[in-house]
Coordinates of C-alpha atoms (C1' of nucleotides) in Angstrom, one line a residue:
Chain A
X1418 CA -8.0 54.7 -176.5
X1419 CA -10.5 57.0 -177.4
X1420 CA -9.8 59.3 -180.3
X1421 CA -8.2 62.7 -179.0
X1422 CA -9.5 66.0 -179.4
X1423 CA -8.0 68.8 -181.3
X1424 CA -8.4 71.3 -179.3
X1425 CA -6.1 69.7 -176.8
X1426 CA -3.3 71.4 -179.2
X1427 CA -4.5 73.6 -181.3
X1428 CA -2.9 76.4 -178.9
X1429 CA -0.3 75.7 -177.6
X1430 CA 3.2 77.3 -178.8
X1431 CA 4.6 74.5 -181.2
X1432 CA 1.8 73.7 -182.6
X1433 CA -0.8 76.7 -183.1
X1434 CA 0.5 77.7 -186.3
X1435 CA -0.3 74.5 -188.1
X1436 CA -3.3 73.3 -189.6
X1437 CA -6.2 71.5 -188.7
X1438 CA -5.0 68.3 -190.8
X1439 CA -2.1 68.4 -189.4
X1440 CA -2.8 68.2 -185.6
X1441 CA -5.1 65.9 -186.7
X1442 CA -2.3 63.7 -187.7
X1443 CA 0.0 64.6 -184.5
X1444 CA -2.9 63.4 -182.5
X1445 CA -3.2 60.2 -184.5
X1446 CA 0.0 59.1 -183.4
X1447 CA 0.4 60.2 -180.3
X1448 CA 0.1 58.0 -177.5
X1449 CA -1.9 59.3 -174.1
X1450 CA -1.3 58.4 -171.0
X1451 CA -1.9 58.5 -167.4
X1452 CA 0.6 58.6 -164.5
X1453 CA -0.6 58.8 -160.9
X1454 CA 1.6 60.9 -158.2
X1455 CA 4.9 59.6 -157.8
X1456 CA 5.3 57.3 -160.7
X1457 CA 8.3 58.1 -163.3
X1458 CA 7.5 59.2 -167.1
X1459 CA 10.7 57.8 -167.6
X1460 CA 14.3 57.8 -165.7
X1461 CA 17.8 58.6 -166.3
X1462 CA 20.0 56.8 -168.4
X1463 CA 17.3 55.5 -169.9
X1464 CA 17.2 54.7 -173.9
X1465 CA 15.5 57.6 -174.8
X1466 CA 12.9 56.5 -177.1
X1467 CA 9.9 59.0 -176.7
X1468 CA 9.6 62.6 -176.6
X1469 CA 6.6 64.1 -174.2
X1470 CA 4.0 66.2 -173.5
X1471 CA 2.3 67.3 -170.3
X1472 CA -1.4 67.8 -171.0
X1473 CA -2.5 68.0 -167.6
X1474 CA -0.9 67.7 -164.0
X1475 CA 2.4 69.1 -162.7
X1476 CA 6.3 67.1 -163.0
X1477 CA 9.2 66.9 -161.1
X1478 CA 12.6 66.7 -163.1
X1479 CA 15.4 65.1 -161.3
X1480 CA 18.8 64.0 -161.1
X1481 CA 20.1 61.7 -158.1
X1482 CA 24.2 61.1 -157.7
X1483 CA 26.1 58.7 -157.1
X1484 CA 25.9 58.8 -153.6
X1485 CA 21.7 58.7 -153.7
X1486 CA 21.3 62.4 -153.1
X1487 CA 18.5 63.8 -155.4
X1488 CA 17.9 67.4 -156.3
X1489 CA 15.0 68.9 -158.7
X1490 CA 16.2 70.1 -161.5
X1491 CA 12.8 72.1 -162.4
X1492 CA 9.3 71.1 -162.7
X1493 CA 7.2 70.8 -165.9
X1494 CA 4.0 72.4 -166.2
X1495 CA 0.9 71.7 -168.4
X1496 CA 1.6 72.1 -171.9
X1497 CA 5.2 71.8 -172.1
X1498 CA 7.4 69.1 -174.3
X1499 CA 9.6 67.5 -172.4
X1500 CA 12.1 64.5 -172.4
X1501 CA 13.4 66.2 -175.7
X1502 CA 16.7 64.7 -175.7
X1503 CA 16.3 63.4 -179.6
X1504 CA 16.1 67.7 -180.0
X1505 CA 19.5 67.3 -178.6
X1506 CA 21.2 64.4 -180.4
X1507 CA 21.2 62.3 -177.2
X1508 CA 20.5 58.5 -177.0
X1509 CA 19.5 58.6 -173.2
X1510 CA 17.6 60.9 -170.8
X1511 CA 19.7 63.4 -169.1
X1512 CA 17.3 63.1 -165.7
X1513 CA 14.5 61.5 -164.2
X1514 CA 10.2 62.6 -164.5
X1515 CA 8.0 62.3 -161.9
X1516 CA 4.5 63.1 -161.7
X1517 CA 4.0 65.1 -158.9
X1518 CA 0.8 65.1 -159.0
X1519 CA -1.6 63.3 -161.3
X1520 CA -0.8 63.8 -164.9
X1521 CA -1.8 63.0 -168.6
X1522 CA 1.3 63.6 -171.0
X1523 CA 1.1 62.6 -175.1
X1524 CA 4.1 60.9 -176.3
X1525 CA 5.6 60.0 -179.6
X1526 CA 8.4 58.0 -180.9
X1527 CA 11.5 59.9 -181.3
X1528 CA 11.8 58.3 -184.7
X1529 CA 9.0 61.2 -185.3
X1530 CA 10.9 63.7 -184.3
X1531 CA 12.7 64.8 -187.6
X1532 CA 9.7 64.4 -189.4
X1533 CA 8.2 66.7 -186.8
X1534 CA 10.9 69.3 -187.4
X1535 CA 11.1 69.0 -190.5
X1536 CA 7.0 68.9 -191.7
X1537 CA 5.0 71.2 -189.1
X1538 CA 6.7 74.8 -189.2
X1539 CA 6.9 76.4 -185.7
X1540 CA 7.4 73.3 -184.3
X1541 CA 11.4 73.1 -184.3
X1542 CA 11.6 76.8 -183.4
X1543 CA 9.1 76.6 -180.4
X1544 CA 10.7 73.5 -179.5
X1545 CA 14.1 75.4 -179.7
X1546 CA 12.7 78.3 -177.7
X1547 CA 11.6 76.2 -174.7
X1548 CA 15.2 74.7 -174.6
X1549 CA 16.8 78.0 -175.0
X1550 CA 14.8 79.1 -171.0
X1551 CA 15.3 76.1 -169.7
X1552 CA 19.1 76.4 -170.2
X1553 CA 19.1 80.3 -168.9
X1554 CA 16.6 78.9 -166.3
X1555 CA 19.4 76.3 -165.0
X1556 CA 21.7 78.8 -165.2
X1557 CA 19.9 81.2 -162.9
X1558 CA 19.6 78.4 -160.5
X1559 CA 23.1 77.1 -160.7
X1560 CA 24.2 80.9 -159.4
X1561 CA 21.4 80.7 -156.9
X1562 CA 23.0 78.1 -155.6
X1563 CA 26.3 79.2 -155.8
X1564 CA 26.2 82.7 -154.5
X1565 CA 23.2 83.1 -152.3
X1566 CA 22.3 81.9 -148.6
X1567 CA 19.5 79.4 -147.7
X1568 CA 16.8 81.5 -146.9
X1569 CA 17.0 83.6 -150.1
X1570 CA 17.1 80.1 -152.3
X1571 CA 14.4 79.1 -150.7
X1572 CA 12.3 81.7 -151.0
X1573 CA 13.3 82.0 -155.1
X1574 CA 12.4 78.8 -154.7
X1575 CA 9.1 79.3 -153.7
X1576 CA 8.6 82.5 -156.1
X1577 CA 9.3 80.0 -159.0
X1578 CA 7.0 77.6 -158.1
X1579 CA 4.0 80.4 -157.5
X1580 CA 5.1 82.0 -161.1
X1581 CA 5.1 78.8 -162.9
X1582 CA 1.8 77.6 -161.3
X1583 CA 0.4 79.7 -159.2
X1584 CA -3.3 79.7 -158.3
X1585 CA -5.0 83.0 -156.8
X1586 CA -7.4 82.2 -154.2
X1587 CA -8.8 84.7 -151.3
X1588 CA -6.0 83.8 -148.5
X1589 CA -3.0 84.4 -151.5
X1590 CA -1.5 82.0 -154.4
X1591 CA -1.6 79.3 -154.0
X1592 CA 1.2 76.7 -155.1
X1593 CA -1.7 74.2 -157.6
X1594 CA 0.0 70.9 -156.8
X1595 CA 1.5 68.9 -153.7
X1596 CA 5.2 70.1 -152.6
X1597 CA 6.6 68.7 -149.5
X1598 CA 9.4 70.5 -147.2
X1599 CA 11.8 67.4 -148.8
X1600 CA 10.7 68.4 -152.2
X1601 CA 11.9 72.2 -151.4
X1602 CA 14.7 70.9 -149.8
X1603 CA 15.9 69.3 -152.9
X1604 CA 15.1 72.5 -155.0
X1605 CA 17.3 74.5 -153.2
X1606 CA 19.9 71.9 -151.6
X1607 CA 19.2 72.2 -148.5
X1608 CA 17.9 70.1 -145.0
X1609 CA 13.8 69.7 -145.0
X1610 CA 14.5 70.8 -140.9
X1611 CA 16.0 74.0 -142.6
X1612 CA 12.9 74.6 -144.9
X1613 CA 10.5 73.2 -142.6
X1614 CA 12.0 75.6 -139.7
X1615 CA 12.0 79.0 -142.7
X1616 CA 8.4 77.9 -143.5
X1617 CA 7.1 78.1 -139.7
X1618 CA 9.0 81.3 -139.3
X1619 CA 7.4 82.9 -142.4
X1620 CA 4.3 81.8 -141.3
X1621 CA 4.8 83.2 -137.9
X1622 CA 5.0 86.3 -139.8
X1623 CA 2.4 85.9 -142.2
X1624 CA 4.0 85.8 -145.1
X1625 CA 3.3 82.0 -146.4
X1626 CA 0.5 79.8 -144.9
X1627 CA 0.7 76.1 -145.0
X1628 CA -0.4 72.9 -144.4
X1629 CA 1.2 69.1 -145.3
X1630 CA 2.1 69.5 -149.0
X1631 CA 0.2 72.5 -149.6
X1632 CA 1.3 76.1 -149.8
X1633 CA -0.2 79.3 -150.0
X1634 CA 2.1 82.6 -150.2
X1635 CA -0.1 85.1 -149.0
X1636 CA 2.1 87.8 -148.7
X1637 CA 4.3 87.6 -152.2
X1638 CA 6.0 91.0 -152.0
X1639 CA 7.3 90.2 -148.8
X1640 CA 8.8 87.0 -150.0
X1641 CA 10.2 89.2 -153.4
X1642 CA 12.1 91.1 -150.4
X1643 CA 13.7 87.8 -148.6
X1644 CA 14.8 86.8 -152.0
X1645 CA 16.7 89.5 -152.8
X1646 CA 15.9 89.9 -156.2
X1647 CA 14.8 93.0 -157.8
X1648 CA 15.7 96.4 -157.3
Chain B
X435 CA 42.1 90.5 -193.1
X436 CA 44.1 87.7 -194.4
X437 CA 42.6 84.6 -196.3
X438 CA 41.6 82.3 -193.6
X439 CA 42.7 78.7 -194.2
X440 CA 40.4 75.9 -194.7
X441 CA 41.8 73.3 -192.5
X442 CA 41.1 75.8 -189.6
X443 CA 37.5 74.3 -190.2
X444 CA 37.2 71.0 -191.9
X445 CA 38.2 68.1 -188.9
X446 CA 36.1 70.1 -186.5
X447 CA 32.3 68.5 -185.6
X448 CA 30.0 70.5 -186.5
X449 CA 32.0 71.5 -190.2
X450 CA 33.6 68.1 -190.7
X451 CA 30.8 66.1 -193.2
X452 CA 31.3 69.1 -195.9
X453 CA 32.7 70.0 -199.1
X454 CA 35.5 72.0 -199.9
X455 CA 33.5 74.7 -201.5
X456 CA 31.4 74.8 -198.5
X457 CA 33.9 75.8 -196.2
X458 CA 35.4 78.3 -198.6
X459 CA 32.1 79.8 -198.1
X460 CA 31.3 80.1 -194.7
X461 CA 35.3 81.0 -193.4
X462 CA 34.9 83.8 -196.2
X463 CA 31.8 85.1 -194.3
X464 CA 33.8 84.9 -191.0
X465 CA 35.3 87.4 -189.5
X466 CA 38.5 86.4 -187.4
X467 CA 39.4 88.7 -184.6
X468 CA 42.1 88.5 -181.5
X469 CA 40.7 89.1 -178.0
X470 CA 43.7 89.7 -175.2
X471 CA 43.9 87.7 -171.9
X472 CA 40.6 88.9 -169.5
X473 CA 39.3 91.3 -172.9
X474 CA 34.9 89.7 -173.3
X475 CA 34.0 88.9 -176.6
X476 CA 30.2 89.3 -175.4
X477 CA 28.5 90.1 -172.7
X478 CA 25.2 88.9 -170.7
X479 CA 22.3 90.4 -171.9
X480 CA 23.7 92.1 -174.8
X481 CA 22.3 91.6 -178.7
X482 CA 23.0 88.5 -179.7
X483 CA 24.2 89.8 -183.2
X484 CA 26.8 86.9 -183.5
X485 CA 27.9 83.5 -182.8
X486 CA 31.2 82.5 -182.7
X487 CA 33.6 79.4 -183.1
X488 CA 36.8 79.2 -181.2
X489 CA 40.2 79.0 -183.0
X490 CA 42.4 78.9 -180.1
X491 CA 42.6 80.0 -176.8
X492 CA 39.9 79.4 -173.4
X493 CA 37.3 81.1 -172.6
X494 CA 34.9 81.7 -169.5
X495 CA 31.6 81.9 -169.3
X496 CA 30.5 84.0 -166.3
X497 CA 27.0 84.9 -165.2
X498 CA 26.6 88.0 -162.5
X499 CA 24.3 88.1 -159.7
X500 CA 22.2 91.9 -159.2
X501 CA 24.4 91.1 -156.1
X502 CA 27.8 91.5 -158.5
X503 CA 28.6 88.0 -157.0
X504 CA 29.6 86.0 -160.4
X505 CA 30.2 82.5 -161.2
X506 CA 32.1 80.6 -164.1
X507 CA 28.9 78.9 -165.7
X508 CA 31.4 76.6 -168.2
X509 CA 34.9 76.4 -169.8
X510 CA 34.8 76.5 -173.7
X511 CA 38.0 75.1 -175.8
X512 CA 39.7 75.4 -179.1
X513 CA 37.1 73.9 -181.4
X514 CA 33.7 75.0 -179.8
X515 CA 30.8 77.0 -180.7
X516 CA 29.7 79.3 -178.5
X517 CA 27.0 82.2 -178.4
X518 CA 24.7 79.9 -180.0
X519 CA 22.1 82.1 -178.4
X520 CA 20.3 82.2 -182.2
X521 CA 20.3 78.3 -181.9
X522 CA 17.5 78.5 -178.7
X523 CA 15.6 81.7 -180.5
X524 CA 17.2 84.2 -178.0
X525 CA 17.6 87.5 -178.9
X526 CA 20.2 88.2 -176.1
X527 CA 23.0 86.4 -174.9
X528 CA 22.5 84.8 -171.4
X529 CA 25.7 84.9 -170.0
X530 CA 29.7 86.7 -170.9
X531 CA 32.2 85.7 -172.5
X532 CA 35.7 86.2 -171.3
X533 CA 39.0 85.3 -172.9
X534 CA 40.7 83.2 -169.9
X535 CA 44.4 83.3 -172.4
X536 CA 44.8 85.2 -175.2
X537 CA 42.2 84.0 -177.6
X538 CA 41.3 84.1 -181.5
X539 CA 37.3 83.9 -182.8
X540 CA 35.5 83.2 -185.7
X541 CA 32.4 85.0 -185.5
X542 CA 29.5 85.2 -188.2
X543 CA 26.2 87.7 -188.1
X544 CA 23.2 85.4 -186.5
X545 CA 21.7 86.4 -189.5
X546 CA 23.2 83.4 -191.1
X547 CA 22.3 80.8 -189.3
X548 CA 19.0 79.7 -190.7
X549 CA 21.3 79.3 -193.7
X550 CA 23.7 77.7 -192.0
X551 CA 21.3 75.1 -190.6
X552 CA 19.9 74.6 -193.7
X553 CA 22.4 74.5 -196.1
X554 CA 25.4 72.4 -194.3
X555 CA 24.7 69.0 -193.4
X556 CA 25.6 68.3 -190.0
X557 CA 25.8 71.6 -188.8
X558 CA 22.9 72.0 -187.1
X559 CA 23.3 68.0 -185.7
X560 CA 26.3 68.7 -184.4
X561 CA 25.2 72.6 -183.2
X562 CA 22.4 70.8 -180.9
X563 CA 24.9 67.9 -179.9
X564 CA 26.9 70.3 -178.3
X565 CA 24.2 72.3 -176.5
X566 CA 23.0 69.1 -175.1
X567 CA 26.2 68.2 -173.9
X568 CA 26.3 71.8 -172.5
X569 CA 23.0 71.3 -170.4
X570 CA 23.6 68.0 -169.2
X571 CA 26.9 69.5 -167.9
X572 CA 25.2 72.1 -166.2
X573 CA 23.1 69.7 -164.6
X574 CA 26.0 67.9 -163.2
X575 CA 27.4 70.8 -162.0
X576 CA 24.2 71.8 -160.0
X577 CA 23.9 68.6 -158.7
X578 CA 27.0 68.7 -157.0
X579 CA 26.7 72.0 -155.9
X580 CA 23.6 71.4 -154.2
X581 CA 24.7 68.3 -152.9
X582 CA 28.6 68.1 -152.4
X583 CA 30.4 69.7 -149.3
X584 CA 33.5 72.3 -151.0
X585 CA 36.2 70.0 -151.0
X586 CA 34.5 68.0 -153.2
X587 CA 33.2 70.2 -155.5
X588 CA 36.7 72.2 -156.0
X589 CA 38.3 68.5 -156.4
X590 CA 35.6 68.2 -159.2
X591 CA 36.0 71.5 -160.6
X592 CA 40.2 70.8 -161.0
X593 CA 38.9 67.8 -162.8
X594 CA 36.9 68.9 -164.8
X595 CA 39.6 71.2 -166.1
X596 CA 42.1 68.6 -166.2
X597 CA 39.8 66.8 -168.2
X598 CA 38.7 69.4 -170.8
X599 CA 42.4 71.3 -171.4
X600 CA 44.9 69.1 -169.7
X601 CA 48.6 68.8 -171.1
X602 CA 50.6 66.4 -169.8
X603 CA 53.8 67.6 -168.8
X604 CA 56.7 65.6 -166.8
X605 CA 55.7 66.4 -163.5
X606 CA 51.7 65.2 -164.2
X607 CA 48.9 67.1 -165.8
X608 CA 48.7 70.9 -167.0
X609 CA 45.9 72.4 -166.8
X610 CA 46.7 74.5 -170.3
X611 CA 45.9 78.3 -169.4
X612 CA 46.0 80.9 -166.5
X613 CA 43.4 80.0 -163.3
X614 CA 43.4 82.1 -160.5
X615 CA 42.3 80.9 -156.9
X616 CA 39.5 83.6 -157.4
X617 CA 38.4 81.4 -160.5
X618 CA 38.4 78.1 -158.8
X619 CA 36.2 79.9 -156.1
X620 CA 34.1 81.3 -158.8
X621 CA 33.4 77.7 -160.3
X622 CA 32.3 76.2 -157.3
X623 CA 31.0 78.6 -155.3
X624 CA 33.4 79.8 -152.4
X625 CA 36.0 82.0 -151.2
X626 CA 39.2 82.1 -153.0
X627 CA 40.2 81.7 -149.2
X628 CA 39.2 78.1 -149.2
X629 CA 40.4 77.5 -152.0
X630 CA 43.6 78.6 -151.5
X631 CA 43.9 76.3 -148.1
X632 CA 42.7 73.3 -150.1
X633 CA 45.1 73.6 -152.9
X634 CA 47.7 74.0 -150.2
X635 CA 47.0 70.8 -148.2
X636 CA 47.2 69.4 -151.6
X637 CA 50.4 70.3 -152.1
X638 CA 51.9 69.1 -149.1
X639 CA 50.3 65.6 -149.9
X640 CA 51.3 65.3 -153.2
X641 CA 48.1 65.9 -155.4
X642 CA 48.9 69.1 -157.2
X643 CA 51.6 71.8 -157.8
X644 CA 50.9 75.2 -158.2
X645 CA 52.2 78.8 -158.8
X646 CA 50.7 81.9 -159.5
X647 CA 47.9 81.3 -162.0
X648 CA 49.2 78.0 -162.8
X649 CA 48.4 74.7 -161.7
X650 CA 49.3 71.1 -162.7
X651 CA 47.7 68.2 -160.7
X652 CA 50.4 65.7 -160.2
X653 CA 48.4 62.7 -158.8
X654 CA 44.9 62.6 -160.6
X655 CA 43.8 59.3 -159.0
X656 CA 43.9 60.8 -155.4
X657 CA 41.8 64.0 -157.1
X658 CA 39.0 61.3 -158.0
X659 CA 39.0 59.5 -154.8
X660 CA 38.3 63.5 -152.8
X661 CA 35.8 64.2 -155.6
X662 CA 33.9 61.4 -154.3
X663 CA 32.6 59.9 -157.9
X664 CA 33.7 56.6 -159.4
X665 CA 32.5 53.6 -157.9
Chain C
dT677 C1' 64.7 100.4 -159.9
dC678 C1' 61.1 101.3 -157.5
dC679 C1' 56.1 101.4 -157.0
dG680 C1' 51.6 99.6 -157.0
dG681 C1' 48.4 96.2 -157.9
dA682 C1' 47.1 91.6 -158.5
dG683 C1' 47.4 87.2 -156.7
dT684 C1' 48.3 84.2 -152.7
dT685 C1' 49.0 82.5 -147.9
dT686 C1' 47.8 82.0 -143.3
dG687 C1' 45.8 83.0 -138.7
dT688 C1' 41.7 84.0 -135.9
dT689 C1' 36.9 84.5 -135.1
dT690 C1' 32.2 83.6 -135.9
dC691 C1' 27.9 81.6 -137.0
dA692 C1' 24.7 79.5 -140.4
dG693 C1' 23.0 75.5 -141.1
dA694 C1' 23.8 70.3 -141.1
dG695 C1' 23.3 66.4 -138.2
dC696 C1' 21.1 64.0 -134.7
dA697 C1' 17.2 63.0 -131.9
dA698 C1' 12.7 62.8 -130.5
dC699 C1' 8.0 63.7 -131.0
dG700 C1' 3.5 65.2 -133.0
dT701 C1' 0.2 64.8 -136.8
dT702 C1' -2.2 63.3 -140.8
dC703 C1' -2.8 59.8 -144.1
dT704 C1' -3.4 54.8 -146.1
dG705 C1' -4.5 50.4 -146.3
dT706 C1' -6.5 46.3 -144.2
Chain D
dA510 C1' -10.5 51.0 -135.9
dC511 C1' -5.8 50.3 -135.9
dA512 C1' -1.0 50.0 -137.3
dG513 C1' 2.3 51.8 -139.7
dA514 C1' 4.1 55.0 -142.9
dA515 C1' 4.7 59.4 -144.6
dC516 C1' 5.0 64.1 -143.4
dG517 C1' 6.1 67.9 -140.3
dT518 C1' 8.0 70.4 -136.1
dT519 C1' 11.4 71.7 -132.8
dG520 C1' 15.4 71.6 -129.7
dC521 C1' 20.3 70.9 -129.2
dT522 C1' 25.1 70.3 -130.6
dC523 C1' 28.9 70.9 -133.4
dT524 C1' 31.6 71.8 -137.4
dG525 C1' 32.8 73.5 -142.0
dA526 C1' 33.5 77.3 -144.2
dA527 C1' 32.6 82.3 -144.5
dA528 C1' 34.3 86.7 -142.7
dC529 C1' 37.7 89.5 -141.2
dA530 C1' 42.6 90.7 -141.0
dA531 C1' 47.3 91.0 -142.2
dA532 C1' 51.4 89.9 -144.8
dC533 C1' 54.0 88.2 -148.4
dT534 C1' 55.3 87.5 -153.4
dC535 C1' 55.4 88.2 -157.9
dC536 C1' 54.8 91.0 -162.0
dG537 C1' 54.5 94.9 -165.2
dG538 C1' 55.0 99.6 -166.0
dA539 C1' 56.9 104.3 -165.2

DNA sequence: TCCGGAGTTTGTTTCAGAGCAACGTTCTGT
DNA sequence: ACAGAACGTTGCTCTGAAACAAACTCCGGA
C-alpha cells in the first residue's frame, strides 16, 4: 500500500484541529481500501471490529427484516466516519454498508478507538456531533414515514439525496451517484411501480429528468412544494 | 428541597461503578422536581440547558410535523437518561418530553457534563450505551414502519411496551401507565380509529383486555405470532 | 348532580397505493 | 453478436386503512 497523503485529512471535521504528527500517525494505521458498486463494507450483526471512513464514493446504509424486506436507513457521503458502533459501546453493527457506487473508505481497529478519543482533541466531539444528526436525521425520517403520504416521502426523499450530494450541472442537480427506482423505493417504503410511476409524472411536468439510475431535479422548488416542507 | 438519598442513584448503569462520595456529589448538584400526568419537562427545539435522569414515572418522546401531525419517537422508564442532547454536541433538544403518569426528574445544568464524563467512571460508557441502544431502536422501529402492514406494527408497538413497563398481574401482563388509543396510533402511525378496531378484535379473541387508558395483554404469545417476528 | 370534555366504539364510504402482469430497454459477459 | 439479467414503464384490479360520521361511556369539576 502506498503511503497515504495528509492532505486526505487534514480538513475534515474530526481531524482538522490536530497536528501535522498526529494525522501523520492516523494515516500510518489506517488501512485503505477499495470497494466496487454493490459490495458490503461490512454487514449487520457482524463483530464489529473496525470503525470507517468514506474518502471517496457514496454508501448505502441498510437494515433488512426478518422477512427479507430491506429499507435504507441513510446514505454516507465522502468524508464521513461511519460504522462507529465502538463510539456506542456496541459489539456488532447495528446495519448493513454498501457501496453504491465505487468507494475508497480508511479503517482502523476499534481497539484504536479510545486512544483516538482520548489522544487527538476534536476527535470524540466531532465524532459525537455526527451521531447527534444522524439520530435527529432518523428521527425526521421515522415521522416522514409515519405521518406523510407517498408522494411527499418520496419527494423528501429525493430533496435529501440532492442536499447531501448534489451536483449543479446546466439541466439542474444532479443526484452524483447511481439510485435506482428500487433504491428510492426502499428510502421511503414504498413499491418501485409507485416511484417509478411519481418519477414519470414529475418528469411529464418537468420537474425531475431521468434516465436508468440517474437523476437530475431540474426544477427543485417545485419538488420543495410536493414535499410539503417549509413554510 | 429535601436531601436526596443516595440509593436513588447507586444500582443504576450509568452511576453504578462509583464511590459514595461521588454520588453525594452529583445528587447534591441535582435538582429533583415533580412533573404531573401530560405536564413536558422539555420541549423540541428548545435550549438544551439540562439533562435529566428519571426517578419514577414514563415518559414520551414526541416529535411534531410543520403539519402538527405528531408521533411517539420512544418510551423512556424509571432509571433512564434522557435529554442527553449535550452528549451529541446539540445545543437544542430534538424532540419533547412528556410525562405519560405522573413523573419525578433529576435534572443537572449541561454545563456539567464535561465533568461528568470526565470525572465518573462509567458514566460516559454507560451514557453512549444507552444512546446506541436508543438508535438501534429507532432503526427497528423505521424498519417496520416502512415495511410492516398496521396490524403488525400496533401488535409490535403493544410489545414493545409490554416489554419495556410490563407488570404482571393475574389476568396477564400490565402495561404499567396510562395509553390512550390516540397514543398507540401515535407510535405507529395511524388513526386511533384503527387502532381502536384492532384492540377490539383482540379482545374478542382473547389477546388483550382493555379499558379506558389501560390495557393488559392477556396472551403475549398470540401478540408475537400477529407481530410477525420470531422465527 | 349535572355538565362538558376526553376517550372509545362502530358503521359507512372512499381511494391511494400495493399486487400482479406483461412488456420495453439498456447493460454485461461470453 | 447474442443471451440473459437488471432496470424501467404502464395498465388493471382489489383491498387495507384513512376519512367521515355519529353515539356512547367514563370522569372530573362546578
Amino acid at each position: 500500500m502506498p503511503k497515504l497523503d495528509e492532505s486526505l485529512l487534514s480538513d475534515l471535521p474530526p481531524f482538522c484541529l490536530l497536528e501535522k504528527s498526529q494525522i501523520r500517525e492516523i494515516l500510518d494505521r489506517a488501512v485503505s481500501r477499495r470497494y466496487e458498486e454493490g459490495s458490503a463494507i461490512f454487514r449487520e450483526g457482524h463483530d464489529a471490529d473496525r470503525f470507517y471512513l468514506l474518502l471517496d464514493g457514496y454508501l448505502r446504509v441498510v437494515r433488512t427484516t426478518p422477512g427479507g424486506d430491506q429499507i435504507i436507513v441513510l446514505h454516507i457521503s465522502p468524508g464521513q466516519l461511519f460504522g462507529i458502533a465502538p463510539a456506542l459501546q456496541r459489539d456488532t453493527y447495528p446495519a448493513t454498508s454498501i457501496a453504491a457506487a465505487e468507494s475508497i473508505a480508511l479503517s482502523w481497529p476499534t481497539s484504536l478507538w479510545p486512544e483516538f478519543v482520548a489522544n487527538y482533541p476534536g476527535f470524540a466531539t466531532e465524532s459525537y456531533k455526527t451521531l447527534g444528526q444522524r439520530l435527529g436525521q432518523i428521527q425526521d425520517t421515522l415521522t416522514e414515514m409515519a405521518t406523510q403520504a407517498v408522494e411527499k416521502r418520496v419527494a423528501c426523499a429525493l430533496l435529501r439525496l440532492v442536499n447531501q450530494t448534489g451536483r449543479k450541472t446546466e439541466e439542474g442537480i444532479e443526484i452524483a451517484f447511481p439510485v435506482t427506482r428500487h433504491d428510492i423505493s426502499e428510502m421511503t417504503g414504498t413499491t418501485l411501480h409507485t416511484v417509478s410511476r411519481l418519477l414519470s409524472s414529475w418528469q411529464k411536468d418537468g420537474i425531475v429528468q431521468s434516465t436508468r439510475k440517474h437523476i437530475v431535479v431540474t426544477a427543485p422548488h417545485r419538488l420543495v412544494v410536493l414535499s410539503g416542507i417549509e413554510g
